[in-house]
Short mmCIF file of C-alpha atoms in Angstrom, two decimals:
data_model
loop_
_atom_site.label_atom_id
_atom_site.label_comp_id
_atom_site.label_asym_id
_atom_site.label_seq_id
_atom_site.Cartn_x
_atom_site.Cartn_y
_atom_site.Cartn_z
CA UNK L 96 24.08 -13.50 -14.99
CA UNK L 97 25.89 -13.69 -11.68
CA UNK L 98 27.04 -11.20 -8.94
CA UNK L 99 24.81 -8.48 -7.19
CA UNK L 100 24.27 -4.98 -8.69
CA UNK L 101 26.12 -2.53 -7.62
CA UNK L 102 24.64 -0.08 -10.25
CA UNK L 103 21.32 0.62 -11.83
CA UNK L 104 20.63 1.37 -15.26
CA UNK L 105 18.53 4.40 -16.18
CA UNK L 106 15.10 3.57 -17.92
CA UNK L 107 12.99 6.09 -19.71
CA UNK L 108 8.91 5.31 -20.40
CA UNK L 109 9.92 6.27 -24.15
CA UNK L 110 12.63 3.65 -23.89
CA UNK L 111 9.34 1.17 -22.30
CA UNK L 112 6.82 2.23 -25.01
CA UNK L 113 9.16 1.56 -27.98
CA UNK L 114 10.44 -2.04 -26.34
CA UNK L 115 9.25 -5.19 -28.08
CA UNK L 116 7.70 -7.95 -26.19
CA UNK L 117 8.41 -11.35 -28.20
CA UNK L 118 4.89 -13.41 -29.10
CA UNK L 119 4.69 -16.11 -26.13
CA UNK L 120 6.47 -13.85 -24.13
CA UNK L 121 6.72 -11.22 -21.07
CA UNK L 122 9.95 -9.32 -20.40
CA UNK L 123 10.29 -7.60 -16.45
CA UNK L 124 12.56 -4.56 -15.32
CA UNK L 125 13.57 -4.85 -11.70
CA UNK L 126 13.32 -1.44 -10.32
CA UNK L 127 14.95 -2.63 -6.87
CA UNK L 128 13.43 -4.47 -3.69
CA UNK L 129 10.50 -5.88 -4.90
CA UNK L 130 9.49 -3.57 -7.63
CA UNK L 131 9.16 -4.15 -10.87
CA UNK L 132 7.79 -3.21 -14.01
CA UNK L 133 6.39 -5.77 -16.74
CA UNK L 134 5.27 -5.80 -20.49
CA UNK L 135 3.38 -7.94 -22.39
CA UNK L 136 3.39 -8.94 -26.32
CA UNK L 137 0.30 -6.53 -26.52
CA UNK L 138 1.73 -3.56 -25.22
CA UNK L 139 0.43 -3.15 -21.83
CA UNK L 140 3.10 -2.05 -18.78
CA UNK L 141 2.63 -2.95 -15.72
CA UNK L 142 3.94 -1.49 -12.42
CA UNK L 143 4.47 -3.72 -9.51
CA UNK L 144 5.26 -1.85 -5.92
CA UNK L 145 6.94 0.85 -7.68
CA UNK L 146 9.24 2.29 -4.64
CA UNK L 147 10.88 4.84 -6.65
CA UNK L 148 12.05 7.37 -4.13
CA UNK L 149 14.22 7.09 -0.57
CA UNK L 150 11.22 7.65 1.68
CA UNK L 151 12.10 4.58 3.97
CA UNK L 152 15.22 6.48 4.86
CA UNK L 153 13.72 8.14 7.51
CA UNK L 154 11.30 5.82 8.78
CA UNK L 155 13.30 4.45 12.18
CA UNK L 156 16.22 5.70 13.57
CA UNK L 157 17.06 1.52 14.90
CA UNK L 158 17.33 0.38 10.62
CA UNK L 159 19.55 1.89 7.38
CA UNK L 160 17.00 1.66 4.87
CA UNK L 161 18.87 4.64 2.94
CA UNK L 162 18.58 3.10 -0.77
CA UNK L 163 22.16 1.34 -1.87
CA UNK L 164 21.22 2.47 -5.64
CA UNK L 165 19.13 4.97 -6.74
CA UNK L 166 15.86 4.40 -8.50
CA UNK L 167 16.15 3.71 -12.42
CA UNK L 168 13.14 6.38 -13.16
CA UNK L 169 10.87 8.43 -10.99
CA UNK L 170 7.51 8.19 -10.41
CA UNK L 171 6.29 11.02 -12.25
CA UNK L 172 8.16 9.15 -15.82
CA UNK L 173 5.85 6.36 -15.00
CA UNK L 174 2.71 7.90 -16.87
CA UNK L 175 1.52 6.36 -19.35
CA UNK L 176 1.32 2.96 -17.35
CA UNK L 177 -1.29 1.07 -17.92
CA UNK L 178 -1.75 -0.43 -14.34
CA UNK L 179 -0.55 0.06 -11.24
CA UNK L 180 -0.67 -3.00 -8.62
CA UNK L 181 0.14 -3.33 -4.96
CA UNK L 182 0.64 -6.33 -2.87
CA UNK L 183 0.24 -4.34 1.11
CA UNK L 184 0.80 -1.05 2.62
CA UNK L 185 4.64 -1.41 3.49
CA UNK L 186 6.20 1.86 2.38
CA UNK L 187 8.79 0.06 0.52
CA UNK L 188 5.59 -1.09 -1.79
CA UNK L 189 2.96 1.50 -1.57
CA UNK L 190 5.12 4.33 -1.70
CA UNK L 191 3.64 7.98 -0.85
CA UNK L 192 6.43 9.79 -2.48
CA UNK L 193 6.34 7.20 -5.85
CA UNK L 194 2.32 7.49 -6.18
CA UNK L 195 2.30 11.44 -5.24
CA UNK L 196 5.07 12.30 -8.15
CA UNK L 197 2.72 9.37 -10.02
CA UNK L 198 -0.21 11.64 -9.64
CA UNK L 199 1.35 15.32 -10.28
CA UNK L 200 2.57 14.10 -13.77
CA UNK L 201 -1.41 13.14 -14.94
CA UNK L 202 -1.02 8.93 -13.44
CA UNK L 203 -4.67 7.97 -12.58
CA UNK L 204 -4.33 4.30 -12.28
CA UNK L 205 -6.20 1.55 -12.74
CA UNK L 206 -4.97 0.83 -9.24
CA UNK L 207 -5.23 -2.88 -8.29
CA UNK L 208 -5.04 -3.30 -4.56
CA UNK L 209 -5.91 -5.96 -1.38
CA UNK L 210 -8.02 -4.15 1.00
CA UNK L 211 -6.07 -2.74 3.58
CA UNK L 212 -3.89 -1.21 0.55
CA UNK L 213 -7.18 0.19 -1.12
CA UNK L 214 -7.72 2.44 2.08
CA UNK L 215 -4.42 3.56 2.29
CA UNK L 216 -4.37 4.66 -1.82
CA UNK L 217 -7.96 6.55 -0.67
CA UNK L 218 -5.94 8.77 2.10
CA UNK L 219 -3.68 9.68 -0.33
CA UNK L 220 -6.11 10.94 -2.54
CA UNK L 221 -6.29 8.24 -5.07
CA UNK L 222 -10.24 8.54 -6.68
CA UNK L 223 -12.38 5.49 -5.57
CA UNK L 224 -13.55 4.98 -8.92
CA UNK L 225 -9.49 4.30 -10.14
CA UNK L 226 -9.07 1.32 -7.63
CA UNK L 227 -9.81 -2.40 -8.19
CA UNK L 228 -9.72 -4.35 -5.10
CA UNK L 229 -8.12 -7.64 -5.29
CA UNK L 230 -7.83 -10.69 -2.83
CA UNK L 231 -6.52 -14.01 -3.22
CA UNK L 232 -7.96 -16.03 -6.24
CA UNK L 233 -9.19 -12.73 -7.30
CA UNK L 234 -8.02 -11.78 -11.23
CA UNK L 235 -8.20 -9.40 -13.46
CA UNK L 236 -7.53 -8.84 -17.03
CA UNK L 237 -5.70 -5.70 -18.70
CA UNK L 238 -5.06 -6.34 -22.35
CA UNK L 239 -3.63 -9.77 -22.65
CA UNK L 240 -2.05 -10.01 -19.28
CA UNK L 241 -3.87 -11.98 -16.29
CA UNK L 242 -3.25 -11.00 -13.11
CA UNK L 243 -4.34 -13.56 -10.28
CA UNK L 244 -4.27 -12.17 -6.63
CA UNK L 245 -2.46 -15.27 -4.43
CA UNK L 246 -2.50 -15.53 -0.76
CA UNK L 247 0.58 -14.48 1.30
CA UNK L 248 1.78 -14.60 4.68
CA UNK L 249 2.04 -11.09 6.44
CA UNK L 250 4.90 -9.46 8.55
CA UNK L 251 2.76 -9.27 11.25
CA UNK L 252 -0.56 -7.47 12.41
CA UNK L 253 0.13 -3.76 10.89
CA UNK L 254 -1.45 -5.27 7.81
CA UNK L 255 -3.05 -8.67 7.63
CA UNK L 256 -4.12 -8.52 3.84
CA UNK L 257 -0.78 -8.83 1.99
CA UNK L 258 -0.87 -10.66 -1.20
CA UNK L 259 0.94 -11.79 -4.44
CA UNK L 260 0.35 -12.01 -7.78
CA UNK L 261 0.06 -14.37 -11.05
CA UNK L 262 0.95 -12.54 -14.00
CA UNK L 263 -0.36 -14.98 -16.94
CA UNK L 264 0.18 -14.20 -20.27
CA UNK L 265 -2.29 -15.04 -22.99
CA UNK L 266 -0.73 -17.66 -25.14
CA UNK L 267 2.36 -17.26 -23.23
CA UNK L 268 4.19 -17.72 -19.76
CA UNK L 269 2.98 -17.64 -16.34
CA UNK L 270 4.99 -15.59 -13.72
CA UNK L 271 4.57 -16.08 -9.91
CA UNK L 272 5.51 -12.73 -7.93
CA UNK L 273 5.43 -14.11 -4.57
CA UNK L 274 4.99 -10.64 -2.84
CA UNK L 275 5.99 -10.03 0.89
CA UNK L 276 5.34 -13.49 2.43
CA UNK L 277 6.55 -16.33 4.81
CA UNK L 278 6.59 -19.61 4.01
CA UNK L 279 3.75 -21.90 4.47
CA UNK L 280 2.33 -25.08 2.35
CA UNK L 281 -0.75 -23.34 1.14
CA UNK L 282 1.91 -21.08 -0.93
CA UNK L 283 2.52 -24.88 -2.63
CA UNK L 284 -0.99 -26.52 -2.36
CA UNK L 285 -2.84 -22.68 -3.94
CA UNK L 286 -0.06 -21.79 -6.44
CA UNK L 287 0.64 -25.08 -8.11
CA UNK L 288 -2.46 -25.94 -10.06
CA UNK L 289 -1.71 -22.79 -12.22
CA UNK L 290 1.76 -24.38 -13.38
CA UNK L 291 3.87 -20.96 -13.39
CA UNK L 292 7.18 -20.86 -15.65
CA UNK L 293 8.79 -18.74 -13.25
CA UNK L 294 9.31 -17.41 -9.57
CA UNK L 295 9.54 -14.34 -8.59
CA UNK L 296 10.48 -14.74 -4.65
CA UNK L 297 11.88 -12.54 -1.88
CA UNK L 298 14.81 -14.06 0.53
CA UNK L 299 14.79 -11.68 2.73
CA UNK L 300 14.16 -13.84 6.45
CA UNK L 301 15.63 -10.66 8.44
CA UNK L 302 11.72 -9.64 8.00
CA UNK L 303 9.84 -12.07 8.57
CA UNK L 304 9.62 -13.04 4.81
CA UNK L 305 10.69 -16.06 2.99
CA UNK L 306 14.60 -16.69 3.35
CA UNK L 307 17.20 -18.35 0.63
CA UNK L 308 16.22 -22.04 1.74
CA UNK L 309 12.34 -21.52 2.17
CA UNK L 310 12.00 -19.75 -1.61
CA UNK L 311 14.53 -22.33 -3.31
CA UNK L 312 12.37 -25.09 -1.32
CA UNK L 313 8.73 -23.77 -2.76
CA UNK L 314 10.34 -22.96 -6.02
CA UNK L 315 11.11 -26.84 -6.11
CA UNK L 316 7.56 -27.77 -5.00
CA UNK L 317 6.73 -25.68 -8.13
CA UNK L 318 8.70 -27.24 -10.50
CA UNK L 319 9.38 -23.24 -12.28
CA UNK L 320 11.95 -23.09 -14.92
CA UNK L 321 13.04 -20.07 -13.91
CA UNK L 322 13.71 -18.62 -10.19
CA UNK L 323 14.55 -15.03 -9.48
CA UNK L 324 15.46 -13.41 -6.41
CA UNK L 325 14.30 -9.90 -4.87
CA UNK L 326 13.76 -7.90 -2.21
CA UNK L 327 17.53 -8.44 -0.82
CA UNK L 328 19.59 -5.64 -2.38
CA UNK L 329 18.05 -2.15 -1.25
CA UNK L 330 18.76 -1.40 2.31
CA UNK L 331 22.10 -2.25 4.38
CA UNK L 332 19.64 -3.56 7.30
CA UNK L 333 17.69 -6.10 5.21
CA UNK L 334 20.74 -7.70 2.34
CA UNK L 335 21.71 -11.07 1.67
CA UNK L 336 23.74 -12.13 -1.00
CA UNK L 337 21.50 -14.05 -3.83
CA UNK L 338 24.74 -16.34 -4.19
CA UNK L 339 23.14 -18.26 -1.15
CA UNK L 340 20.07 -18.05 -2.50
CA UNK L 341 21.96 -20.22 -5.68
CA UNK L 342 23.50 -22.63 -3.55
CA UNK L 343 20.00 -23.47 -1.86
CA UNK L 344 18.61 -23.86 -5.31
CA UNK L 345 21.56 -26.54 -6.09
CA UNK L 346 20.84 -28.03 -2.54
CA UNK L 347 17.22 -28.60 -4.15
CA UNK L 348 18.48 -29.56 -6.83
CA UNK L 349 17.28 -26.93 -9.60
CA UNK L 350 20.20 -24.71 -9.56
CA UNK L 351 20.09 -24.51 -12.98
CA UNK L 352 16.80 -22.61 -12.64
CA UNK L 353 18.60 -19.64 -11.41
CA UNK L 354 17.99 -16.20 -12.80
CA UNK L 355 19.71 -12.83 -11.68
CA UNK L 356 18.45 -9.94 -14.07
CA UNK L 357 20.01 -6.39 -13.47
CA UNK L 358 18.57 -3.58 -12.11
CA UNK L 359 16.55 -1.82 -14.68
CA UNK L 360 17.46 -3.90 -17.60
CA UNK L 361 15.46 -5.97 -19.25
CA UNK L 362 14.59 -9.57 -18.93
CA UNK L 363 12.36 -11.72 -20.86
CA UNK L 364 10.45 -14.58 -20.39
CA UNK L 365 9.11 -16.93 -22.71
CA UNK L 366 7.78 -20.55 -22.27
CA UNK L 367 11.47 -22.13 -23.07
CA UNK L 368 13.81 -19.78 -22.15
CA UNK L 369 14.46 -16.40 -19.83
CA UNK L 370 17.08 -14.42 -21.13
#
């Protein structure tokens, strides 16, 4: 896969519910910026910072966040998840309009939240009772998929609890979403003893987070099989082309490890190969 999406497929929870999810494996929709949506051999779907509407558009008149491509489903067709996770409070992650259609169509969670995140699901009138909170080295277990809260590196003070996520399969593949997060070693030193298959890493330096040469560098320290990009394709103000992100990869020497799925298609991963 090669090129950046200029189009998003259309998705339908029907469409979700009926997909199969090989043995050993996990297969991921990329819903845009650094949402996605995940399913396991068991069944369960997951929903990672949905940001399924174009509320960012008119957050400050100095940045064009208007969405490039709309969203592949809205929040309302997301009931029937079986999770809904959150790595901070950015609006581009924990998304009022997303979570209030979420709630109107019958979504109750389980939320799974770090803490500044779990007050801001409260004021929007998200039950106490439906939220986990999570913090780094923190898991918990829906079905047959893992999820192990891993320390990140905020934007700066507006929220200081940002985190990512490892999304283990049982009998199957580790994924590493890296969430919203500069670069530091302790990304290395507290990811690596869990041995993740594959990367799931913004390159988006304009804000503060990890650029091209920073992810293709920790995604080395790794050693992944598979490394794909987000969080560079939504908004004219904060876009990169994920060809450089290649290139740094190949500079590292793991360009081969290179994976560019397609908006709202999806993408599995098993132990030996993502396709």
């Amino acid at each position: 896969m090669k090129g950046e999406n200029s189009t998003m497929s259309t998705m339908t929870m029907k469409e979700l519910r009926a997909y199969s999810v090989p043995k050993g494996a996990i297969t991921l929709w990329w819903l845009g910026q650094a949402s996605w949506i995940f399913k396991t051999p068991g069944g369960k779907i997951i929903a990672l910072d949905p940001y399924l509407s174009d509320s960012c558009s008119t957050l400050s008149p100095d940045f064009d966040m208007k969405r490039r491509t709309p969203p592949p489903l809205t929040g309302g067709e997301m009931n029937g998840i079986d999770a809904y996770v959150l790595t901070h409070t950015h609006q581009d992650h924990l998304d009022p309009e997303t979570l209030a259609a979420y709630q109107r169509a019958g979504g109750h969670g389980p939320y799974f939240a770090p803490a500044e995140a779990v007050e801001k699901l409260q004021s929007l009138d998200v039950s106490a009772k439906d939220i986990t909170m999570v913090w780094p080295n923190k898991s918990v277990t829906v079905g047959d998929v893992t999820l192990r809260a891993t320390f990140a590196i905020p934007f700066g003070g507006d929220d200081l609890t940002h985190i990512g996520y490892l999304a283990s399969i049982k009998d199957g593949p580790t994924v590493y979403f890296t969430g919203d997060t500069g670069y530091h070693d302790i990304l290395r030193i507290s990811i690596e003893p869990h041995k993740p298959d594959a990367m799931v890493t913004v390159i988006n330096p304009a804000f503060r987070n990890m650029g091209p040469g920073e992810a293709a560098r920790l995604a080395c320290q790794l050693g992944v099989k598979y490394v794909i990009p987000c969080h560079y394709d939504l908004f004219p103000c904060n876009s990169i082309p994920p060809e450089i992100f290649h290139t740094n990869l190949k500079v590292e020497g793991i360009g081969n490890a290179y994976r560019l799925p397609k908006h709202g298609e999806p993408f599995t991963i098993s132990k030996t190969e993502a396709k």
